[in-house]
Short mmCIF file of C-alpha atoms in Angstrom, two decimals:
data_model
loop_
_atom_site.label_atom_id
_atom_site.label_comp_id
_atom_site.label_asym_id
_atom_site.label_seq_id
_atom_site.Cartn_x
_atom_site.Cartn_y
_atom_site.Cartn_z
CA LEU O 1 90.21 136.99 87.57
CA LYS O 2 87.55 134.70 86.68
CA GLN O 3 89.49 132.01 87.65
CA ARG O 4 90.77 133.30 90.84
CA GLN O 5 86.98 134.20 91.68
CA THR O 6 85.83 130.61 90.96
CA LYS O 7 88.60 129.07 93.23
CA GLU O 8 87.58 131.48 96.00
CA ALA O 9 83.89 130.51 95.77
CA LYS O 10 84.77 127.15 95.76
CA MET O 11 86.94 127.68 98.83
CA THR O 12 84.24 129.41 100.68
CA GLU O 13 81.70 126.58 99.84
CA LEU O 14 84.22 124.05 101.33
CA THR O 15 84.54 126.19 104.28
CA SER O 16 80.80 126.14 104.76
CA TYR O 17 80.88 122.29 104.57
CA ILE O 18 83.91 121.92 106.94
CA SER O 19 82.24 124.40 109.65
CA GLU O 20 78.82 122.40 109.58
CA GLY O 21 80.15 119.16 109.97
CA GLN O 22 78.60 118.12 106.54
CA THR O 23 80.18 115.72 104.07
CA ARG O 24 82.10 116.42 101.18
CA PRO O 25 80.25 118.09 98.27
CA SER O 26 79.71 115.83 95.12
CA ARG O 27 82.08 117.97 93.11
CA PRO O 28 85.68 118.65 93.99
CA TRP O 29 86.63 122.27 95.71
CA ARG O 30 89.52 122.41 93.29
CA GLN O 31 90.17 121.03 89.98
CA GLY O 32 92.52 118.13 90.36
CA ALA O 33 92.56 118.18 94.06
CA VAL O 34 90.36 115.09 94.47
CA SER O 35 90.11 112.27 92.51
CA SER O 36 88.90 108.57 92.96
CA THR O 37 92.16 107.09 94.50
CA ASN O 38 92.22 110.00 97.21
CA ILE O 39 88.47 110.88 98.06
CA ASN O 40 88.22 108.97 100.94
CA ASP O 41 91.44 110.53 102.28
CA PHE O 42 90.16 113.73 101.78
CA LYS O 43 86.93 112.51 103.53
CA GLU O 44 89.00 111.63 106.77
CA LEU O 45 90.89 114.93 106.17
CA GLN O 46 87.57 116.63 107.05
CA ARG O 47 86.85 114.80 109.62
CA GLN O 48 89.88 115.22 111.65
CA CYS O 49 89.80 118.67 110.91
CA LYS O 50 86.63 119.43 112.38
CA SER O 51 87.43 116.99 115.49
CA ALA O 52 90.75 118.75 116.07
CA TRP O 53 89.13 122.53 115.53
CA LEU O 54 86.57 121.97 118.35
CA LYS O 55 89.14 119.88 120.39
CA ALA O 56 92.07 122.78 120.44
CA ASP O 57 89.58 125.51 119.89
CA MET O 58 91.09 127.03 117.08
CA PRO O 59 89.94 128.18 113.96
CA VAL O 60 90.48 126.45 110.64
CA GLU O 61 92.35 128.61 108.24
CA ILE O 62 91.40 128.31 104.44
CA LEU O 63 93.69 130.19 101.96
CA PRO O 64 92.90 130.66 98.59
CA SER O 65 95.62 128.22 97.17
CA PHE O 66 95.58 125.39 99.77
CA PHE O 67 93.95 123.94 102.73
CA ASN O 68 95.87 124.81 106.15
CA TYR O 69 95.34 123.18 109.35
CA THR O 70 96.74 124.31 112.65
CA THR O 71 96.56 122.88 116.58
CA LYS O 72 98.29 124.48 119.40
CA ASN O 73 98.32 121.31 121.12
CA ILE O 74 101.20 119.83 119.16
CA GLY O 75 102.44 122.63 117.27
CA SER O 76 101.86 121.21 113.83
CA SER O 77 100.12 121.80 110.51
CA MET O 78 99.24 119.94 107.71
CA ILE O 79 98.39 121.12 104.01
CA PHE O 80 96.51 119.26 101.11
CA MET O 81 97.01 120.56 97.74
CA ASP O 82 96.86 119.04 94.16
CA GLY O 83 97.64 115.42 94.93
CA GLN O 84 100.47 116.84 97.44
CA TRP O 85 100.76 116.47 101.20
CA THR O 86 102.64 118.86 103.37
CA TYR O 87 103.56 117.90 106.93
CA GLN O 88 104.97 120.86 108.93
CA HIS O 89 105.72 119.56 112.38
CA HIS O 90 109.43 120.51 112.62
CA THR O 91 111.22 123.90 113.93
CA TYR O 92 113.70 123.63 111.46
CA GLU O 93 115.43 122.34 108.49
CA VAL O 94 114.29 118.83 107.96
CA TYR O 95 117.65 116.73 106.73
CA GLY O 96 116.26 113.16 106.53
CA CYS O 97 113.15 111.41 105.88
CA THR O 98 112.08 107.85 105.02
CA ASN O 99 108.85 106.09 104.27
CA SER O 100 107.74 103.02 106.28
CA ASN O 101 107.54 99.68 104.08
CA CYS O 102 103.88 99.12 105.15
CA GLY O 103 103.40 102.53 103.70
CA TYR O 104 101.23 104.28 106.52
CA TYR O 105 104.03 106.52 107.82
CA ILE O 106 106.44 108.96 107.25
CA ILE O 107 109.52 109.13 109.44
CA SER O 108 111.97 112.32 109.84
CA GLY O 109 114.61 114.13 111.40
CA ALA O 110 115.83 117.34 111.56
CA ARG O 111 117.83 120.35 113.01
CA ASP O 112 115.40 120.54 116.03
CA MET O 113 117.21 117.38 117.01
CA PHE O 114 113.77 115.32 117.24
CA VAL O 115 112.26 112.24 115.12
CA ASN O 116 108.55 112.43 114.00
CA ILE O 117 106.33 109.88 112.93
CA VAL O 118 103.68 111.15 111.17
CA GLU O 119 100.70 108.84 109.46
CA GLN O 120 100.36 109.62 105.78
CA TYR O 121 97.41 111.37 104.27
CA LYS O 122 96.07 112.32 107.34
CA MET O 123 97.47 114.97 109.63
CA THR O 124 98.56 112.78 112.74
CA LEU O 125 101.32 113.19 114.30
CA VAL O 126 101.87 109.55 115.82
CA HIS O 127 105.07 110.23 117.69
CA ARG O 128 107.47 113.47 118.17
CA TRP O 129 110.52 112.64 120.73
CA GLN O 130 114.08 114.07 120.94
CA ALA O 131 116.26 111.49 119.85
CA HIS O 132 119.73 113.46 119.95
CA THR O 133 121.50 116.49 121.04
CA SER O 134 122.26 118.29 118.25
CA THR O 135 120.98 117.97 114.31
CA ILE O 136 119.95 114.76 113.12
CA MET O 137 120.98 113.82 109.27
CA ARG O 138 119.75 110.98 108.36
CA VAL O 139 116.94 108.30 109.40
CA ARG O 140 116.99 104.83 107.72
CA LEU O 141 114.48 102.40 108.50
CA LYS O 142 114.71 98.37 108.32
CA LYS O 143 112.32 96.55 105.54
CA ASP O 144 110.60 94.90 108.02
CA ASP O 145 109.89 98.12 109.88
CA LYS O 146 111.02 97.04 113.14
CA PHE O 147 114.06 99.22 113.82
CA LEU O 148 114.75 102.66 113.02
CA PHE O 149 118.45 104.08 112.66
CA THR O 150 119.56 107.69 113.18
CA CYS O 151 122.87 109.55 113.30
CA SER O 152 123.56 113.04 114.19
CA PHE O 153 126.02 115.90 114.80
CA ASP O 154 126.52 114.81 118.35
CA ARG O 155 128.75 112.05 116.83
CA SER O 156 126.32 109.24 117.29
CA ILE O 157 124.27 106.40 115.93
CA LYS O 158 121.40 105.14 117.56
CA VAL O 159 119.11 102.03 116.95
CA TRP O 160 115.43 102.45 117.80
CA SER O 161 113.12 99.56 118.06
CA ILE O 162 109.54 99.64 116.66
CA ASP O 163 106.51 98.14 118.17
CA LYS O 164 104.18 97.73 115.13
CA SER O 165 101.15 96.42 117.07
CA ASN O 166 98.13 98.69 117.26
CA ASN O 167 99.20 100.73 114.61
CA TRP O 168 102.79 102.02 116.16
CA ALA O 169 100.72 102.97 119.25
CA ASN O 170 104.00 103.03 121.21
CA GLN O 171 106.97 105.24 121.06
CA PRO O 172 110.58 103.47 119.57
CA GLN O 173 112.43 102.55 122.26
CA GLU O 174 116.39 103.32 122.33
CA GLU O 175 118.03 99.74 121.92
CA GLN O 176 121.81 101.02 120.85
CA ARG O 177 123.72 103.72 120.87
CA MET O 178 126.99 103.77 118.92
CA THR O 179 129.90 106.01 119.40
CA GLY O 180 133.31 105.88 117.56
CA HIS O 181 133.50 108.95 115.52
CA SER O 182 135.17 112.17 116.62
CA ASP O 183 133.27 114.69 114.82
CA TRP O 184 130.10 114.94 113.29
CA VAL O 185 128.50 111.96 111.71
CA TYR O 186 126.76 112.74 108.46
CA ASP O 187 125.76 109.76 106.79
CA ILE O 188 124.52 105.91 107.59
CA ALA O 189 123.70 102.93 105.29
CA LEU O 190 122.33 99.35 105.88
CA SER O 191 124.02 96.57 104.18
CA PRO O 192 121.99 94.85 101.39
CA ASP O 193 121.50 91.94 104.08
CA GLU O 194 120.57 94.36 106.59
CA GLU O 195 123.04 92.69 108.89
CA PHE O 196 125.63 95.60 108.97
CA LEU O 197 125.44 99.30 109.33
CA VAL O 198 128.30 101.79 107.75
CA SER O 199 128.67 105.38 108.94
CA VAL O 200 130.62 108.29 107.68
CA GLY O 201 131.67 111.56 108.97
CA ALA O 202 133.46 114.85 109.34
CA ASP O 203 136.34 112.75 110.99
CA ARG O 204 137.17 111.51 107.47
CA ILE O 205 136.43 108.12 108.31
CA GLY O 206 133.97 105.33 107.71
CA ILE O 207 133.15 102.57 110.41
CA LEU O 208 131.62 99.64 110.10
CA TRP O 209 129.10 98.69 112.73
CA ASP O 210 127.21 95.20 113.69
CA TRP O 211 124.14 97.21 114.57
CA ARG O 212 122.56 94.40 116.91
CA ASN O 213 125.11 94.72 119.87
CA GLY O 214 126.50 98.06 118.81
CA THR O 215 130.23 96.81 118.45
CA GLU O 216 132.40 98.29 116.12
CA ILE O 217 133.77 95.65 113.29
CA ARG O 218 136.27 97.55 110.91
CA ARG O 219 137.15 101.33 110.04
CA PHE O 220 137.67 102.80 106.67
CA SER O 221 140.39 105.54 106.60
CA ASN O 222 143.49 107.21 104.72
CA GLY O 223 140.89 107.70 101.50
CA HIS O 224 139.86 110.98 101.78
CA MET O 225 141.41 114.57 102.63
CA ASP O 226 138.53 116.29 104.18
CA VAL O 227 134.91 115.42 105.67
CA ILE O 228 133.18 112.43 104.48
CA ARG O 229 129.34 113.35 102.99
CA ASN O 230 127.59 110.20 101.90
CA VAL O 231 127.97 106.56 101.94
CA CYS O 232 126.02 103.50 99.79
CA TRP O 233 126.49 99.96 99.55
CA THR O 234 126.78 97.82 95.91
CA ASP O 235 123.89 95.72 95.28
CA ASP O 236 126.14 92.34 96.36
CA GLY O 237 127.45 93.66 99.66
CA THR O 238 131.03 93.54 98.84
CA ARG O 239 131.97 97.12 98.59
CA ILE O 240 131.16 100.40 99.98
CA ILE O 241 131.21 103.66 98.38
CA THR O 242 131.79 107.07 100.08
CA GLY O 243 132.09 110.57 98.78
CA GLY O 244 133.65 113.53 100.15
CA GLN O 245 134.38 117.50 100.48
CA ASP O 246 137.60 116.59 98.68
CA ALA O 247 135.80 115.78 95.26
CA LEU O 248 136.78 112.21 95.30
CA VAL O 249 134.69 109.25 95.31
CA VAL O 250 136.53 106.53 96.58
CA VAL O 251 135.30 102.45 96.37
CA TRP O 252 136.26 100.32 99.30
CA LYS O 253 136.30 96.56 99.80
CA ALA O 254 133.70 96.21 102.72
CA THR O 255 135.55 92.94 104.39
CA THR O 256 139.25 94.64 104.35
CA GLY O 257 138.59 97.93 104.22
CA LYS O 258 140.93 98.47 101.63
CA ILE O 259 140.66 101.15 98.82
CA LEU O 260 139.49 99.31 95.29
CA SER O 261 139.65 102.44 93.24
CA THR O 262 139.48 106.32 93.67
CA LEU O 263 136.90 108.01 91.08
CA GLU O 264 138.02 111.84 90.15
CA GLY O 265 135.46 113.90 88.20
CA HIS O 266 133.69 116.24 90.77
CA THR O 267 135.24 119.82 90.98
CA THR O 268 133.89 120.05 94.42
CA TYR O 269 132.04 118.28 96.98
CA VAL O 270 130.15 114.80 96.79
CA LEU O 271 126.95 115.05 98.60
CA ALA O 272 125.00 112.16 97.18
CA ALA O 273 125.73 108.98 95.86
CA CYS O 274 123.45 105.65 94.75
CA SER O 275 124.65 102.14 93.16
CA LYS O 276 122.69 99.54 91.10
CA GLN O 277 124.68 96.29 89.51
CA ASP O 278 127.64 97.97 88.18
CA VAL O 279 126.28 101.53 87.89
CA LEU O 280 127.25 104.28 90.18
CA VAL O 281 125.60 107.78 90.22
CA THR O 282 127.15 110.80 92.27
CA GLY O 283 126.09 114.44 92.72
CA GLY O 284 127.54 117.39 94.44
CA THR O 285 127.83 120.96 95.08
CA ASP O 286 128.61 121.34 91.30
CA LYS O 287 125.16 120.88 90.41
CA THR O 288 126.15 117.71 88.25
CA ILE O 289 125.06 114.32 88.26
CA ARG O 290 127.69 111.76 87.33
CA VAL O 291 127.40 108.38 85.85
CA TRP O 292 130.40 105.83 86.45
CA ASN O 293 130.94 102.37 85.41
CA LEU O 294 132.24 100.20 88.28
CA LYS O 295 133.67 97.69 86.08
CA THR O 296 136.20 100.09 84.38
CA ASN O 297 136.19 103.07 87.19
CA GLN O 298 135.27 105.49 84.37
CA LEU O 299 132.81 108.47 84.10
CA LYS O 300 130.34 107.63 81.51
CA LYS O 301 128.31 111.01 81.34
CA THR O 302 127.73 114.12 83.18
CA ILE O 303 124.55 115.65 83.16
CA LEU O 304 123.38 118.95 84.44
CA TYR O 305 119.82 119.88 85.06
CA HIS O 306 119.81 121.20 88.62
CA SER O 307 120.85 124.77 89.15
CA LYS O 308 122.03 124.35 92.93
CA ASN O 309 123.50 121.24 95.09
CA VAL O 310 122.54 117.86 94.54
CA GLU O 311 121.63 116.77 97.64
CA ASN O 312 120.18 113.23 97.09
CA LEU O 313 119.85 110.68 94.87
CA CYS O 314 118.39 107.10 94.41
CA PHE O 315 117.15 104.75 91.68
CA VAL O 316 113.61 103.93 90.73
CA LYS O 317 112.89 100.63 91.64
CA ASP O 318 113.82 98.09 89.30
CA SER O 319 115.36 100.58 87.08
CA THR O 320 119.25 100.97 86.42
CA SER O 321 118.43 103.76 84.18
CA ARG O 322 116.27 106.20 85.86
CA VAL O 323 116.86 108.15 89.10
CA LEU O 324 115.36 110.22 91.44
CA SER O 325 117.46 113.71 92.72
CA ALA O 326 116.73 116.13 95.07
CA SER O 327 118.38 119.58 95.01
CA LEU O 328 118.91 122.98 96.60
CA ASP O 329 117.29 124.69 93.98
CA LYS O 330 113.79 123.29 95.32
CA THR O 331 113.06 120.75 92.73
CA ILE O 332 113.12 116.70 92.33
CA ARG O 333 113.97 115.44 89.17
CA ILE O 334 113.83 111.87 87.44
CA ILE O 335 116.38 111.51 85.12
CA ASN O 336 117.09 108.90 82.64
CA ILE O 337 120.89 108.51 83.11
CA GLU O 338 121.10 106.49 79.65
CA THR O 339 119.60 109.27 77.51
CA GLY O 340 120.17 111.85 80.10
CA LEU O 341 117.10 113.36 79.79
CA GLN O 342 114.59 114.62 81.87
CA GLU O 343 111.19 112.93 82.58
CA TYR O 344 109.65 114.38 85.71
CA ILE O 345 109.82 117.47 87.89
CA ILE O 346 108.24 117.93 91.52
CA GLU O 347 107.92 121.19 92.58
CA GLY O 348 106.29 122.57 95.93
CA HIS O 349 108.99 122.85 98.62
CA LYS O 350 109.55 126.56 99.41
CA GLU O 351 113.51 126.07 100.12
CA GLY O 352 116.11 123.60 99.05
CA VAL O 353 115.17 119.82 99.08
CA TYR O 354 117.89 117.57 101.33
CA CYS O 355 116.17 114.10 100.70
CA ALA O 356 113.96 112.55 98.22
CA LEU O 357 112.71 108.89 97.89
CA PHE O 358 110.08 106.95 96.59
CA SER O 359 107.27 104.90 98.55
CA PRO O 360 106.84 101.20 98.40
CA ASP O 361 104.05 101.08 95.80
CA MET O 362 106.13 103.72 93.74
CA ARG O 363 103.15 106.22 93.60
CA PHE O 364 104.51 108.97 95.91
CA VAL O 365 107.52 110.76 96.37
CA VAL O 366 108.47 111.41 99.98
CA SER O 367 110.80 114.34 100.62
CA SER O 368 112.14 116.69 103.29
CA SER O 369 113.31 120.44 103.17
CA ALA O 370 115.01 123.05 104.45
CA ASP O 371 111.53 124.76 104.55
CA LYS O 372 110.82 122.58 107.87
CA SER O 373 108.33 120.35 105.98
CA CYS O 374 108.11 117.09 104.63
CA LYS O 375 105.93 116.39 101.08
CA LEU O 376 104.09 113.39 99.99
CA THR O 377 103.73 113.49 96.12
CA LYS O 378 101.79 111.82 93.90
CA ILE O 379 103.30 110.97 91.00
CA GLU O 380 101.12 111.33 87.73
CA VAL O 381 101.98 107.80 86.09
CA ASP O 382 100.64 109.07 82.58
CA LYS O 383 102.49 112.37 82.64
CA LEU O 384 105.54 110.30 83.45
CA GLU O 385 105.29 107.97 80.61
CA GLN O 386 104.29 110.69 78.29
CA ASN O 387 107.87 112.40 79.40
CA ARG O 388 109.50 109.11 79.07
CA LYS O 389 111.45 110.88 76.06
CA GLY O 390 112.43 113.55 78.16
CA PHE O 391 111.69 117.48 77.74
CA HIS O 392 113.69 120.60 77.71
CA VAL O 393 114.59 122.71 80.50
CA GLY O 394 114.83 126.27 80.02
CA ILE O 395 114.79 127.97 75.99
CA ILE O 396 114.13 125.91 72.95
CA TRP O 397 116.58 127.26 70.52
CA SER O 398 115.48 125.83 67.34
CA VAL O 399 113.35 123.31 65.56
CA ASN O 400 113.60 121.38 62.84
CA PHE O 401 111.78 118.44 60.92
CA SER O 402 112.82 115.49 59.06
CA PRO O 403 112.19 115.25 55.21
CA ASP O 404 109.36 112.67 55.75
CA ASN O 405 107.50 115.12 58.44
CA LYS O 406 107.37 112.31 61.00
CA TRP O 407 109.96 113.63 63.18
CA TYR O 408 111.24 116.82 64.45
CA ILE O 409 114.28 117.85 66.27
CA THR O 410 114.86 120.37 69.11
CA SER O 411 117.58 122.03 70.57
CA GLY O 412 117.95 123.72 73.71
CA ALA O 413 119.65 126.16 76.03
CA ASP O 414 119.78 123.11 78.08
CA THR O 415 122.41 121.46 75.96
CA ASN O 416 120.04 118.76 74.98
CA ILE O 417 119.10 117.79 71.44
CA ILE O 418 116.05 115.61 71.49
CA VAL O 419 113.96 113.90 68.49
CA TRP O 420 110.55 113.68 68.49
#
């Protein structure tokens, strides 16, 4: 009760400062919410909040556990809490998101058929436009931030040009519209050299595109017996990997479209895949993350931490042993696929998480969810290093010390045994 009273007192103090247009008080309004790395962002947040409040003639709502700002002119809101920014600009589930390589913008696509571009750390909705006539499943961005790629249930893939001058002031323009699929398009992936784009969908085929002129180069067929849900490339660009609702993972030769191997192990839909060097990681509705050796096409490890579908996977930058996973259990996790141990958990979404990836500087994780929001979460590097050995999820059943008392061993309900 005392802690809650203290928090409410701090929130009341912050309310008065915002309404009076004063600068931020010398002490944080909530423990851990403002640090030396984001104090300037928070001041800018206060300034914009005051300006938008007066312009829109709307009140600023301060809730006990977070800071909420709403404007009726754009119908959007932004929440800031404990190093986590939440952007609520969509009206339905947000399936795809990405972070600009310049580190200033978050781009998202959702079931509302709109693409949003939001300026990070602030509540500025830079652009919002209807990009497709049905659900948008994925958004991808070229490394130089000059082109944006989207795919949709309207059976099309679109290429958008981005004018980076004047802080992305101009709305992206449609350059190409590629139609070749006869059913929903679930996923797209750029080749490592970014010269080609591959798409997969409910018609059980993959298509390789020359995205600059919108022409179809090659089709990948007869590998799956059901909907293809995801696609990725190997580092060298010679192989394309797909996962489908038939529980199969298929490796294709990019230059010919021939099947090189079919990997069996998942028991239900394969929803996510990522590859680095000769390591392939897949996840699906069986809640597992499976690690494969692409040289031998053998299953190396099966990891179970999530309690619902694994929707998205990506490797941590400059690492072949650590993977970022997103799940419908509302969590995002960093997992060491060599040790099989979990190193970090991100929570905060109210519904399942469909997509998660690191920002270019590796300091933040960008995620999108069925709760209609995108989140930007700051990674606590010290905590990440501390948890490098992993930790248990759920009940710890037993603990025992070594004879010299230098080590102790724990075992838990998560099926892991950890030496500390």
